[in-house]
Coordinates of C-alpha atoms and ligand atoms in Angstrom, one line a residue:
M1 CA 167.5 152.2 230.1
S2 CA 168.9 155.4 231.6
T3 CA 168.8 158.7 229.8
P4 CA 172.0 160.3 228.7
T5 CA 173.1 163.0 231.2
T6 CA 174.8 165.9 229.5
T7 CA 173.4 168.8 231.5
A8 CA 174.5 170.5 234.7
E9 CA 178.1 169.2 234.3
P10 CA 181.1 171.5 234.6
A11 CA 183.3 171.7 231.5
A12 CA 186.1 169.2 231.3
V13 CA 189.5 170.3 232.7
P14 CA 191.9 171.1 229.9
S15 CA 194.9 168.7 229.8
A16 CA 198.5 169.7 230.0
T17 CA 198.6 170.1 226.2
G18 CA 195.8 172.6 226.4
T19 CA 193.2 170.4 224.6
T20 CA 190.0 169.5 226.4
P21 CA 190.0 165.7 226.5
L22 CA 187.1 163.9 224.7
L23 CA 187.5 161.0 227.1
A24 CA 188.8 161.5 230.6
L25 CA 189.1 158.5 233.0
T26 CA 189.9 159.3 236.6
A27 CA 191.1 156.8 239.2
I28 CA 189.1 153.8 237.7
S29 CA 189.2 150.6 239.6
K30 CA 187.4 147.4 238.9
R31 CA 187.1 144.3 241.1
F32 CA 185.5 141.0 240.1
G33 CA 185.0 139.3 243.5
G34 CA 188.6 138.6 244.6
V35 CA 190.1 139.7 241.2
Q36 CA 191.4 143.3 241.1
A37 CA 191.2 143.8 237.3
L38 CA 191.9 147.6 237.3
T39 CA 193.6 149.8 239.9
D40 CA 193.5 153.6 239.9
V41 CA 193.6 154.0 236.1
S42 CA 193.6 157.6 234.9
L43 CA 193.8 158.4 231.2
N44 CA 192.9 161.3 228.8
V45 CA 192.1 160.9 225.1
A46 CA 192.1 164.1 223.0
P47 CA 189.5 164.5 220.2
G48 CA 190.6 163.2 216.8
T49 CA 193.6 161.3 218.0
V50 CA 194.5 157.6 217.9
H51 CA 195.4 156.3 221.4
G52 CA 196.9 152.8 221.8
L53 CA 196.2 150.6 224.8
I54 CA 198.7 147.8 225.1
G55 CA 199.8 145.3 227.8
P56 CA 200.2 141.6 228.4
N57 CA 197.3 139.1 228.4
G58 CA 195.0 139.7 231.5
A59 CA 196.4 143.3 232.0
G60 CA 192.8 144.6 232.0
K61 CA 192.5 146.2 228.5
T62 CA 189.1 144.7 227.6
T63 CA 187.8 145.4 231.2
L64 CA 188.8 149.0 230.7
F65 CA 186.9 149.1 227.4
D66 CA 183.9 147.6 229.2
V67 CA 184.1 150.3 231.8
I68 CA 184.5 153.1 229.2
S69 CA 181.6 151.9 227.1
G70 CA 179.3 151.2 230.1
I71 CA 179.0 147.5 229.6
T72 CA 180.3 147.1 233.2
S73 CA 180.4 149.7 235.9
A74 CA 183.6 150.7 237.6
S75 CA 184.0 149.8 241.3
D76 CA 185.6 153.3 241.8
G77 CA 186.4 156.3 239.6
T78 CA 184.7 158.5 237.0
V79 CA 184.3 158.4 233.2
R80 CA 183.8 161.7 231.5
F81 CA 182.9 161.9 227.8
G82 CA 182.6 165.2 225.9
G83 CA 182.9 167.1 229.1
A84 CA 180.0 165.2 230.9
D85 CA 180.2 162.8 233.7
V86 CA 178.8 159.6 232.2
T87 CA 179.8 157.2 235.0
S88 CA 176.2 156.2 235.6
V89 CA 175.0 156.5 232.0
S90 CA 174.1 153.2 230.4
S91 CA 176.0 151.7 227.4
T92 CA 173.1 152.7 225.1
G93 CA 173.2 156.3 226.5
R94 CA 176.9 156.5 225.9
A95 CA 176.4 155.2 222.3
R96 CA 173.8 158.0 221.8
L97 CA 176.4 160.5 223.0
G98 CA 178.8 159.3 220.2
M99 CA 180.8 156.4 221.7
R100 CA 181.0 153.1 219.8
R101 CA 183.1 149.9 220.2
T102 CA 184.1 146.7 218.6
F103 CA 184.8 143.4 220.4
Q104 CA 187.8 141.1 220.8
R105 CA 185.7 138.4 219.2
A106 CA 184.0 140.2 216.2
Q107 CA 180.2 140.6 216.9
V108 CA 177.8 140.7 214.0
F109 CA 174.3 139.4 213.4
S110 CA 175.4 136.3 211.5
W111 CA 172.0 135.6 209.9
L112 CA 171.4 139.2 208.6
S113 CA 172.9 140.5 205.4
V114 CA 175.8 142.8 205.6
E115 CA 173.6 145.7 204.6
D116 CA 171.0 145.0 207.2
N117 CA 173.8 144.6 209.8
V118 CA 174.8 148.2 209.2
L119 CA 171.3 149.5 208.8
T120 CA 170.3 148.1 212.2
A121 CA 173.2 150.0 213.7
L122 CA 171.7 153.3 212.6
E123 CA 169.4 154.6 215.3
W124 CA 165.8 154.9 214.2
R125 CA 164.5 158.3 215.4
G126 CA 160.9 158.1 214.0
G127 CA 157.7 156.5 215.2
G128 CA 155.8 156.4 218.5
G129 CA 153.3 159.1 217.7
G130 CA 150.2 157.0 216.9
V131 CA 148.4 156.4 213.6
L132 CA 147.6 160.0 212.7
A133 CA 151.1 161.2 213.5
D134 CA 152.5 158.3 211.4
L135 CA 150.3 159.4 208.5
I136 CA 151.5 163.0 208.7
A137 CA 155.1 161.9 209.2
A138 CA 155.1 159.4 206.3
P139 CA 156.8 161.6 203.7
T140 CA 159.4 162.6 206.3
R141 CA 159.8 159.0 207.2
R142 CA 160.4 158.0 203.6
A143 CA 163.0 160.7 203.2
L144 CA 164.7 159.6 206.5
E145 CA 164.7 156.0 205.2
R146 CA 166.3 157.1 201.9
G147 CA 168.9 159.0 203.9
R148 CA 169.6 155.9 206.1
R149 CA 170.0 153.7 203.0
D150 CA 172.3 156.3 201.4
R151 CA 174.5 156.5 204.5
V152 CA 174.7 152.7 204.7
A153 CA 175.8 152.5 201.0
E154 CA 178.4 155.2 201.7
V155 CA 179.9 153.2 204.6
L156 CA 179.8 149.9 202.7
A157 CA 181.8 151.6 199.9
W158 CA 184.2 153.2 202.4
C159 CA 185.2 149.8 203.9
G160 CA 185.0 147.8 200.7
L161 CA 182.0 145.7 201.5
V162 CA 179.7 146.6 198.5
E163 CA 180.2 143.2 196.8
H164 CA 179.1 141.4 200.0
R165 CA 176.2 143.7 200.8
S166 CA 173.5 140.9 200.3
T167 CA 175.6 138.1 201.9
A168 CA 174.8 136.8 205.4
A169 CA 177.5 138.3 207.6
G170 CA 178.1 135.0 209.4
S171 CA 179.1 133.3 206.2
L172 CA 182.0 135.8 205.5
P173 CA 185.6 135.1 206.4
L174 CA 186.9 136.8 209.7
G175 CA 188.5 139.7 207.9
A176 CA 185.2 140.8 206.2
Q177 CA 183.3 140.2 209.5
R178 CA 185.6 142.6 211.3
L179 CA 184.9 145.1 208.5
V180 CA 181.1 144.6 209.0
E181 CA 181.6 145.2 212.7
L182 CA 183.6 148.4 211.9
A183 CA 180.9 149.6 209.5
R184 CA 178.3 149.1 212.2
A185 CA 180.4 151.1 214.6
V186 CA 181.0 154.0 212.4
V187 CA 177.8 154.4 210.5
D188 CA 176.3 156.8 213.0
R189 CA 179.5 159.0 212.9
P190 CA 180.8 158.4 216.4
R191 CA 183.2 160.9 218.2
L192 CA 185.0 158.0 219.9
L193 CA 185.6 154.5 218.6
L194 CA 187.0 151.8 220.9
L195 CA 188.6 148.9 218.9
D196 CA 189.5 145.7 220.8
E197 CA 192.2 143.8 218.9
P198 CA 190.8 144.8 215.4
T199 CA 193.6 143.0 213.5
S200 CA 193.6 139.8 215.5
G201 CA 193.3 136.9 213.0
L202 CA 193.8 139.1 209.9
D203 CA 196.5 138.7 207.3
A204 CA 199.0 141.5 206.5
A205 CA 196.9 142.9 203.6
E206 CA 193.8 143.0 205.8
S207 CA 195.7 144.7 208.6
T208 CA 197.0 147.3 206.3
R209 CA 193.5 148.0 205.0
F210 CA 192.3 148.3 208.6
A211 CA 195.1 150.8 209.3
E212 CA 194.0 152.9 206.3
L213 CA 190.5 153.0 207.6
I214 CA 191.6 154.0 211.1
T215 CA 193.7 156.8 209.6
S216 CA 190.7 157.9 207.5
L217 CA 188.5 158.0 210.6
R218 CA 191.0 160.2 212.4
G219 CA 191.0 162.5 209.4
E220 CA 187.3 162.9 209.9
G221 CA 187.9 163.9 213.5
C222 CA 186.9 160.6 215.2
A223 CA 189.1 159.7 218.2
V224 CA 190.1 156.0 218.3
V225 CA 191.3 153.9 221.2
L226 CA 193.0 150.8 220.0
V227 CA 193.8 147.6 222.0
E228 CA 196.3 145.7 219.9
H229 CA 199.0 143.1 220.5
D230 CA 200.9 143.9 217.2
A231 CA 203.5 146.3 218.6
G232 CA 204.6 147.5 215.2
F233 CA 201.0 148.3 214.2
V234 CA 200.4 150.3 217.5
M235 CA 203.7 152.2 217.1
R236 CA 202.8 153.2 213.5
M237 CA 199.2 154.1 214.1
C238 CA 199.0 155.9 217.5
D239 CA 199.6 159.5 218.6
R240 CA 199.9 158.3 222.2
I241 CA 200.1 154.9 223.9
A242 CA 199.1 153.8 227.4
V243 CA 200.6 150.5 228.8
L244 CA 198.6 148.5 231.2
D245 CA 200.2 146.0 233.4
L246 CA 198.4 144.0 236.1
G247 CA 195.5 146.5 235.9
S248 CA 197.6 149.7 236.4
V249 CA 199.0 152.2 233.9
L250 CA 202.7 151.4 233.7
A251 CA 203.4 154.2 231.3
E252 CA 201.8 156.7 228.9
G253 CA 203.3 158.8 226.2
T254 CA 204.2 159.1 222.5
P255 CA 205.3 155.9 220.7
A256 CA 208.9 157.0 220.9
E257 CA 208.6 157.6 224.7
I258 CA 207.0 154.2 225.2
Q259 CA 209.6 152.4 223.1
A260 CA 212.4 154.1 225.2
D261 CA 210.7 153.3 228.6
Q262 CA 212.8 150.6 230.4
A263 CA 209.9 149.5 232.6
V264 CA 207.7 148.9 229.5
R265 CA 210.5 147.0 227.8
D266 CA 211.0 144.8 230.8
A267 CA 207.2 144.1 231.3
Y268 CA 205.9 143.9 227.7
L269 CA 208.0 144.8 224.7
G270 CA 211.0 142.7 225.7
Ligands
LIG301 N1 183.7 138.9 234.2 C1 184.8 138.6 234.9 N2 184.8 137.9 236.0 C2 186.0 137.7 236.7 N3 187.2 138.1 236.3 C3 187.3 138.7 235.1 C4 186.1 139.0 234.4 N4 186.5 139.7 233.3 C5 187.8 139.8 233.3 N5 188.3 139.2 234.5 C6 189.7 139.1 234.9 O1 190.2 140.5 234.9 C7 191.5 140.5 234.4 C8 191.7 141.3 233.2 O2 191.1 140.7 232.1 P1 190.9 141.4 230.7 O3 190.1 140.5 229.8 O4 190.4 142.8 230.8 O5 192.4 141.4 230.2 P2 193.0 141.8 228.7 O6 194.1 142.8 229.0 O7 191.9 142.2 227.8 O8 193.6 140.4 228.3 P3 193.8 139.8 226.7 O9 195.0 140.5 226.2 O10 194.1 138.4 227.0 O11 192.5 140.1 226.0 C9 191.9 139.0 234.2 O12 192.5 138.5 235.4 C10 190.6 138.4 234.0 O13 190.6 137.0 234.3
LIG302 MG1 191.2 141.6 226.0

């Protein structure tokens, strides 16, 4: 496991809008053997904004999330997060820096209760100091544990999972499992949240609920990058949208600019 590298890095270059990007991708390419999944992708995400990532099946959206979150390494290019070059930082290191994600197929610990799913997502910072250190630290540790339980309860209430808190996550319907995955992702208060098709398989009411939660996260200053096939949802939710096609950025702009872009209409929106 590599250590997060946040030192000795020059400050991020401000974007054209004057805001320093929270996430800055520069010339990212990714090859899987003979498959060129991403080519020369550059993208900036400003703090506290919702950024859509759309494009046809196989365009490279999930691969880009894998590169951003450090699950896979880019063949070329750099990933900067919070002003630091994190290109060679592990996915765990990037999570510690405040980056979280959810998956196209919701991932939860199916045999654990909802509450324990969320609790295990909170990083444990105690321990490791030997028996004497443990004894001295016990009161602090109990206070920390109470704090952790309080934070989990707060997040479960926020996403409407209180009634399911003792239920095994795997026995819940998909909509609730997606909420459990979201709760796990936000419990440590990330600065950047990557959501891969969060409303896939949800009904209209569940999608609306998800939209409210994303809006509330933005209100708390969390930036969100959203992969989504529901064009209406993306247009309503996003401050900016990037369109990927065959692994390259076809267009990037506000929802109105994307809707008016002829190349995007031809390739994706129809
Ligand atoms: N591990 C892998 N090995 C080989 N090829 C891969 C791998 N992962 C992705 N690909 C290929 O990379 C390309 C982009 O796939 P990716 O899953 O990123 O697309 P996507 O935009 O997320 O598609 P979808 O909308 O269907 O989820 C596809 O051609 C895919 O087959
Ligand atoms: Mg995908």
